[in-house]
Coordinates of C-alpha atoms in Angstrom, one line a residue:
Chain L
M1 CA 176.7 70.5 211.2
N2 CA 176.7 68.9 214.7
D3 CA 179.7 67.4 216.4
D4 CA 178.8 63.8 215.6
Q5 CA 178.5 64.7 211.9
A6 CA 181.7 66.7 212.0
E7 CA 183.4 63.7 213.4
I8 CA 182.0 61.3 210.8
V9 CA 183.1 63.7 208.0
Q10 CA 186.5 64.0 209.6
R11 CA 186.8 60.2 209.7
M12 CA 185.5 59.9 206.1
T13 CA 188.1 62.4 205.0
A14 CA 190.7 60.1 206.5
G15 CA 189.2 57.2 204.6
C16 CA 188.0 55.2 207.7
D17 CA 185.9 52.3 206.8
D18 CA 183.9 52.5 209.9
A19 CA 182.8 56.0 209.0
F20 CA 181.6 54.8 205.6
N21 CA 179.7 52.0 207.3
A22 CA 178.1 54.3 209.9
V23 CA 176.9 56.7 207.2
V24 CA 175.4 53.9 205.1
A25 CA 173.8 52.3 208.2
Q26 CA 172.3 55.6 209.3
Y27 CA 170.9 57.0 206.1
S28 CA 170.4 54.3 203.5
R29 CA 166.8 53.6 204.5
D30 CA 165.8 57.3 204.2
L31 CA 167.4 57.3 200.7
T32 CA 166.0 54.1 199.4
R33 CA 162.5 55.0 200.8
L34 CA 162.5 58.3 199.0
A35 CA 163.9 56.9 195.8
Y36 CA 161.6 53.9 195.7
W37 CA 158.4 55.8 196.3
L38 CA 159.5 58.4 193.7
L39 CA 160.6 55.9 191.0
G40 CA 158.6 52.8 191.9
D41 CA 161.6 50.6 191.0
R42 CA 163.6 48.7 193.6
D43 CA 166.8 48.3 191.5
E44 CA 166.8 51.9 190.5
A45 CA 166.2 53.0 194.0
L46 CA 169.2 51.1 195.2
D47 CA 171.3 52.6 192.4
V48 CA 170.2 56.1 193.3
A49 CA 171.1 55.5 197.0
Q50 CA 174.5 54.2 196.1
E51 CA 175.2 57.1 193.8
A52 CA 174.3 59.5 196.5
F53 CA 176.8 57.9 198.9
L54 CA 179.5 58.0 196.2
K55 CA 178.8 61.7 195.6
L56 CA 179.2 62.3 199.3
V57 CA 182.6 60.6 199.2
R58 CA 183.7 62.8 196.2
R59 CA 182.4 65.9 197.9
I60 CA 184.3 65.1 201.1
R61 CA 187.4 64.2 199.3
E62 CA 187.4 67.6 197.5
G63 CA 187.2 69.2 200.9
R64 CA 184.0 71.0 200.0
F65 CA 181.6 69.3 202.4
A66 CA 182.8 70.7 205.7
K67 CA 183.2 74.2 204.3
E68 CA 179.6 74.3 203.1
N69 CA 178.4 73.2 206.6
G70 CA 175.8 71.0 205.2
S71 CA 174.0 68.3 207.0
L72 CA 174.9 64.8 205.8
K73 CA 171.2 63.7 205.6
A74 CA 170.2 66.8 203.7
F75 CA 173.0 66.4 201.2
L76 CA 172.3 62.8 200.6
L77 CA 168.5 63.3 200.2
T78 CA 169.0 66.2 197.8
C79 CA 171.4 64.1 195.7
A80 CA 168.9 61.2 195.7
R81 CA 165.8 63.3 194.9
N82 CA 167.6 65.2 192.1
E83 CA 168.8 61.9 190.6
C84 CA 165.2 60.5 190.8
L85 CA 163.7 63.5 189.1
D86 CA 166.3 63.2 186.3
R87 CA 165.4 59.6 185.9
L88 CA 161.7 60.4 185.8
R89 CA 162.4 63.1 183.1
R90 CA 164.5 60.7 181.1
R91 CA 161.8 58.0 181.3
K92 CA 159.2 60.5 179.9
T93 CA 161.6 61.5 177.1
H94 CA 162.3 57.9 176.1
R95 CA 158.9 56.3 176.6
G96 CA 156.5 59.2 176.5
A97 CA 154.6 60.4 179.4
E98 CA 154.1 57.6 181.9
R99 CA 151.1 58.6 183.9
G100 CA 150.5 55.1 185.3
A101 CA 151.0 53.7 188.7
I102 CA 154.2 52.3 190.1
R103 CA 154.9 48.9 188.7
P104 CA 157.3 47.2 191.1
R105 CA 160.0 45.3 189.4
G106 CA 162.8 43.1 190.5
E107 CA 162.5 41.5 193.9
W108 CA 160.8 44.3 195.7
Q109 CA 158.5 42.9 198.3
S110 CA 157.3 44.3 201.5
Q111 CA 159.7 43.7 204.4
R112 CA 157.0 41.9 206.3
T113 CA 156.8 38.1 206.8
P114 CA 153.5 36.3 207.3
A115 CA 154.3 36.1 211.0
L116 CA 154.1 39.8 211.2
E117 CA 150.7 40.1 209.5
T118 CA 149.2 42.4 212.1
E119 CA 146.3 44.8 211.6
E120 CA 148.8 47.7 211.6
N121 CA 150.8 46.1 208.8
R122 CA 147.7 45.5 206.7
L123 CA 146.8 49.2 207.0
Q124 CA 150.3 50.1 205.9
E125 CA 150.0 47.8 202.9
R126 CA 146.8 49.5 201.9
L127 CA 148.6 52.8 201.9
E128 CA 151.3 51.3 199.7
T129 CA 148.8 50.0 197.3
A130 CA 146.9 53.3 197.2
L131 CA 150.2 55.2 196.5
R132 CA 151.2 52.8 193.7
E133 CA 147.8 53.4 192.1
L134 CA 148.1 57.2 192.3
P135 CA 148.9 59.0 189.0
E136 CA 152.7 59.5 188.9
E137 CA 152.4 63.3 188.8
Q138 CA 150.4 63.3 192.0
R139 CA 152.5 60.7 193.7
V140 CA 155.8 62.6 193.1
V141 CA 154.4 65.8 194.5
F142 CA 152.9 64.0 197.5
I143 CA 156.2 62.2 198.3
L144 CA 158.4 65.3 197.9
Y145 CA 156.0 67.2 200.2
E146 CA 155.2 64.7 202.8
L147 CA 158.3 62.5 202.9
N148 CA 161.0 65.0 201.9
N149 CA 159.5 68.1 203.7
E150 CA 159.9 70.2 200.6
S151 CA 158.1 73.6 200.0
Y152 CA 155.7 74.3 197.2
S153 CA 158.2 76.6 195.5
N154 CA 161.0 74.1 195.6
I155 CA 158.8 71.3 194.1
A156 CA 157.4 73.7 191.5
S157 CA 160.9 74.8 190.3
S158 CA 162.2 71.3 190.3
L159 CA 159.3 69.9 188.3
G160 CA 158.7 73.0 186.0
L161 CA 155.3 73.6 187.4
S162 CA 153.5 76.6 188.9
E163 CA 153.0 76.6 192.7
D164 CA 149.2 76.4 192.1
Q165 CA 149.7 73.2 190.1
V166 CA 151.8 71.7 192.9
R167 CA 149.2 72.7 195.4
M168 CA 146.4 71.1 193.4
R169 CA 148.3 67.9 192.8
L170 CA 149.1 67.6 196.5
H171 CA 145.5 68.2 197.6
R172 CA 144.2 65.7 195.1
A173 CA 146.7 63.0 196.2
R174 CA 145.9 63.6 199.8
R175 CA 142.2 63.5 199.2
T176 CA 142.4 60.3 197.2
L177 CA 144.6 58.6 199.8
R178 CA 142.4 59.7 202.7
Q179 CA 139.3 58.5 201.0
R180 CA 140.8 55.1 200.3
L181 CA 142.3 54.6 203.7
E182 CA 139.9 56.3 206.1
P183 CA 137.3 53.5 206.1
Y184 CA 140.0 51.1 207.5
W185 CA 141.3 53.6 210.0
S186 CA 137.9 54.1 211.6
R187 CA 137.3 50.4 212.1
Chain G
M1 CA 134.6 60.0 208.1
N2 CA 134.9 62.8 205.6
A3 CA 134.6 60.9 202.3
E4 CA 131.7 63.1 201.2
L5 CA 133.4 66.4 201.8
P6 CA 133.2 68.5 198.6
E7 CA 136.6 68.7 196.8
K8 CA 136.7 72.5 196.9
R9 CA 136.1 72.6 200.7
E10 CA 138.7 69.9 201.3
T11 CA 141.2 71.8 199.2
E12 CA 140.7 74.8 201.4
L13 CA 141.2 72.7 204.6
S14 CA 144.1 70.9 203.1
E15 CA 145.7 74.3 202.5
R16 CA 145.0 75.4 206.1
Y17 CA 146.6 72.1 207.3
N18 CA 149.7 72.9 205.3
R19 CA 149.9 76.4 206.8
G20 CA 150.0 74.7 210.3
E21 CA 146.4 75.8 211.2
R22 CA 145.4 72.4 212.5
E23 CA 142.9 73.3 215.2
G24 CA 139.6 72.2 213.6
A25 CA 136.7 74.5 214.2
N26 CA 134.2 71.6 214.2
R27 CA 134.1 67.8 214.3
E28 CA 134.4 67.5 210.6
E29 CA 137.5 69.6 210.4
Q30 CA 139.0 67.9 213.4
N31 CA 138.4 64.5 211.8
L32 CA 140.0 65.6 208.6
F33 CA 143.1 67.0 210.2
A34 CA 143.4 63.8 212.3
A35 CA 143.2 61.8 209.1
Y36 CA 146.0 63.9 207.5
D37 CA 148.1 63.5 210.6
R38 CA 147.8 59.7 210.3
L39 CA 148.5 59.8 206.6
R40 CA 151.6 61.8 207.1
E41 CA 152.8 59.5 209.9
E42 CA 152.2 56.4 207.8
T43 CA 153.9 57.9 204.8
R44 CA 157.0 58.6 206.8
S45 CA 157.2 55.0 207.9
L46 CA 156.7 53.5 204.4
P47 CA 159.0 50.4 203.8
A48 CA 162.3 51.0 202.1
P49 CA 164.3 48.5 200.0
E50 CA 167.3 47.1 201.9
I51 CA 170.6 48.2 200.6
D52 CA 173.5 45.8 200.3
R53 CA 175.6 47.6 202.9
P54 CA 179.0 45.8 202.4
R55 CA 178.8 46.3 198.6
V56 CA 178.0 50.0 199.0
V57 CA 180.8 50.5 201.5
D58 CA 183.2 48.7 199.3
A59 CA 182.1 51.0 196.4
M60 CA 182.7 54.1 198.6
R61 CA 186.1 52.8 199.6
R62 CA 187.1 52.3 195.9
E63 CA 185.8 55.8 195.1
F64 CA 187.8 57.2 197.9
R65 CA 191.0 55.5 196.7
A66 CA 190.4 56.3 193.1
A67 CA 190.1 60.0 194.0
Y68 CA 193.7 60.0 195.2
S69 CA 195.1 58.3 192.2
R70 CA 193.5 60.7 189.7
P71 CA 195.7 63.4 188.1
R72 CA 196.0 66.6 190.1
L73 CA 194.7 68.8 187.3
H74 CA 191.4 66.8 187.3
T75 CA 191.1 67.3 191.1
L76 CA 191.7 71.0 190.6
W77 CA 189.1 71.3 187.9
A78 CA 186.6 69.6 190.1
M79 CA 187.0 72.3 192.8
A80 CA 184.8 75.3 193.3
P81 CA 184.5 77.8 190.4
R82 CA 186.5 80.4 192.3
V83 CA 189.4 78.0 192.7
R84 CA 189.2 77.2 189.1
A85 CA 189.2 80.9 188.1
A86 CA 192.2 81.5 190.4
A87 CA 194.1 78.6 188.9
A88 CA 193.4 79.8 185.4
I89 CA 194.6 83.3 186.2
L90 CA 197.7 81.8 187.8
V91 CA 198.5 79.7 184.7
I92 CA 197.9 82.6 182.3
G93 CA 200.1 84.9 184.5
A94 CA 202.9 82.4 184.6
A95 CA 202.7 82.0 180.8
L96 CA 202.8 85.8 180.3
L97 CA 205.8 86.1 182.6
L98 CA 207.6 83.3 180.8
A99 CA 206.9 85.0 177.4
F100 CA 208.2 88.2 178.9
L101 CA 211.3 86.6 180.2
L102 CA 212.1 84.8 177.0
G103 CA 211.2 87.8 174.8
P104 CA 213.7 89.9 172.8
V105 CA 215.9 91.1 175.6
P106 CA 219.7 91.5 175.9
A107 CA 219.8 88.4 178.1
A108 CA 223.5 88.6 178.8
M109 CA 223.6 92.2 180.0
E110 CA 225.6 92.4 183.2
I111 CA 224.9 95.2 185.6
R112 CA 226.8 96.3 188.7
F113 CA 226.9 99.3 190.9
E114 CA 230.0 100.9 192.4
D115 CA 229.6 103.5 195.1
A116 CA 232.0 106.5 195.7
N117 CA 234.4 104.2 197.6
A118 CA 234.5 101.8 194.7
T119 CA 232.5 99.3 196.7
V120 CA 230.6 96.9 194.5
A121 CA 226.9 96.3 195.3
A122 CA 224.4 94.3 193.5
P123 CA 221.4 96.2 192.2
S124 CA 217.9 95.2 193.4
W125 CA 216.2 92.6 191.2
I126 CA 213.4 95.1 190.3
W127 CA 216.0 97.6 189.1
R128 CA 217.8 94.9 187.2
L129 CA 214.6 93.7 185.6
R130 CA 213.6 97.2 184.5
A131 CA 217.0 97.7 182.8
Q132 CA 216.8 94.2 181.2
F133 CA 213.4 94.9 179.7
G134 CA 214.1 98.3 178.3
M135 CA 212.6 100.5 180.9
P136 CA 214.4 103.7 182.0
V137 CA 216.5 103.3 185.2
R138 CA 218.2 106.0 187.2
V139 CA 221.7 105.5 188.5
P140 CA 221.9 106.1 192.3
S141 CA 223.3 109.5 193.3
D142 CA 226.1 107.9 195.3
G143 CA 227.8 105.8 192.7
T144 CA 228.1 104.6 189.1
A145 CA 226.4 101.7 187.3
T146 CA 228.3 99.6 184.8
F147 CA 226.4 97.8 182.1
T148 CA 228.2 95.2 180.0
L149 CA 226.2 94.5 176.8
P150 CA 226.1 91.1 175.2
D151 CA 228.9 92.1 172.7
D152 CA 231.1 93.1 175.6
S153 CA 230.7 96.8 175.0
V154 CA 230.6 98.6 178.4
V155 CA 228.4 101.6 179.3
I156 CA 229.2 103.3 182.6
G157 CA 226.4 105.6 183.9
Q158 CA 227.4 108.4 186.2
P159 CA 225.4 109.3 189.3
R160 CA 221.8 110.4 188.6
T161 CA 222.0 109.3 184.9
V162 CA 218.7 108.1 183.5
I163 CA 219.3 105.5 180.9
A164 CA 217.5 102.7 179.0
F165 CA 218.6 99.8 176.8
S166 CA 216.7 98.6 173.8
P167 CA 215.7 95.0 174.4
G168 CA 215.4 94.4 170.6
E169 CA 218.6 96.0 169.4
R170 CA 221.8 94.8 171.2
R171 CA 223.8 98.0 170.5
H172 CA 221.4 100.8 171.3
V173 CA 221.5 102.9 174.4
F174 CA 218.9 105.6 175.3
L175 CA 220.3 108.4 177.4
A176 CA 217.5 110.6 178.8
S177 CA 219.8 112.7 181.1
G178 CA 223.1 112.5 182.8
E179 CA 226.4 111.2 181.5
V180 CA 227.7 107.9 180.2
T181 CA 231.1 106.6 179.1
V182 CA 230.9 104.0 176.4
Y183 CA 233.6 101.5 175.5
A184 CA 232.2 100.1 172.3
T185 CA 233.5 96.8 171.0
P186 CA 234.6 97.4 167.3
N187 CA 232.0 96.1 164.8
P188 CA 231.9 97.8 161.4
H189 CA 228.6 96.2 160.5
A190 CA 226.6 97.3 163.6
P191 CA 227.4 100.7 165.0
L192 CA 226.7 101.3 168.6
T193 CA 224.1 104.1 169.0
V194 CA 223.5 106.4 171.9
S195 CA 220.2 108.2 171.4
T196 CA 219.6 111.4 173.4
P197 CA 216.8 113.9 173.3
L198 CA 219.1 116.1 171.2
G199 CA 220.2 113.5 168.7
D200 CA 222.0 110.2 168.1
A201 CA 225.7 109.4 168.4
R202 CA 226.9 106.4 166.4
V203 CA 230.2 104.7 166.7
I204 CA 231.8 101.7 165.2
G205 CA 234.4 101.1 167.9
T206 CA 235.9 103.6 170.3
V207 CA 235.6 105.2 173.7
F208 CA 233.5 108.3 174.1
H209 CA 231.5 110.3 176.5
V210 CA 228.0 111.6 176.0
R211 CA 226.5 114.1 178.4
V212 CA 223.0 115.4 178.4
L213 CA 222.5 118.5 180.5
A214 CA 219.3 119.3 182.2
S215 CA 217.6 122.4 180.7
N216 CA 218.7 124.7 183.6
Q217 CA 222.4 123.7 183.4

């Protein structure tokens, strides 16, 4: 834990509002990005992010955070990804295996406004569309690997897969996305 | 463009890319790795839903305050397993000690020491505890120990006497060695017994001496 983080944790332990604010400002986008692209649901992603922040508060209050020398970002991202994977498992239990694409609900829209419709943004939107259309099993592995920097073994143990299965899903996702986006990149 | 790359070949290259071997041997491999780089870069800047910051901060504040109003036991239980185990051992230990203290012991037994100059000194708490709970105690060599039993009978142990009191029976003294003088409060229904390795002495109410000599005396 670096000095800045140690100071934030110290201020959070004292219950300072500005420390809560600083943590939310600094990490909320990483959390909602990960949660949204794993779950494909804006409201759920926001719930997951909030729950991760509350877990952090509980951990700090119990005096366990500083002792474990964790990084704030790593702790929050781990909470969020675990919660997302639980939710994905519960979905499968309740509704049967959902192999489809992300179906955005609620008010989720791209952050862009028409005034910002640049070529770069159009390329980004193509990636978003391609990701939404990937089978969930490939998308989850791809996001955990590329967005959350996780190892094969970590992903495999979390999802109950073999490392070979993780590897294959990642390569297939990467190939699909590359094939869909490359024509636009080379223009 | 690598769209026509066979899947098996691309899987091998994708694996190499993951291992950090990103120097393509030819143009095809270089293009592929460049495409993966770009894919990674764009993935890491995917849009994210905007959180309602004041609402989340407010929830955190409430969570923080609620934490301090919860019962202490709950907080303790939420701690690390080691702390939980230590707390459990502490509680069990305290319960056992309490049971021990409230057990069948002559609670009113009074003990005091007198040295050769008749100076009164309080026995150490461990010594007192041993005597109270029926464990043998040795009278110091430089004085006497006076034990007043709950029925006001008095047992005076001479120097170096080893003696024990039955916690269950109020008028029972065990003399392992040495000498005691007993002032037994009269009670025809419950004789006072002094047990020695050689036999028991029972009295209803009188003053008597019992001496147990060591085998070489």
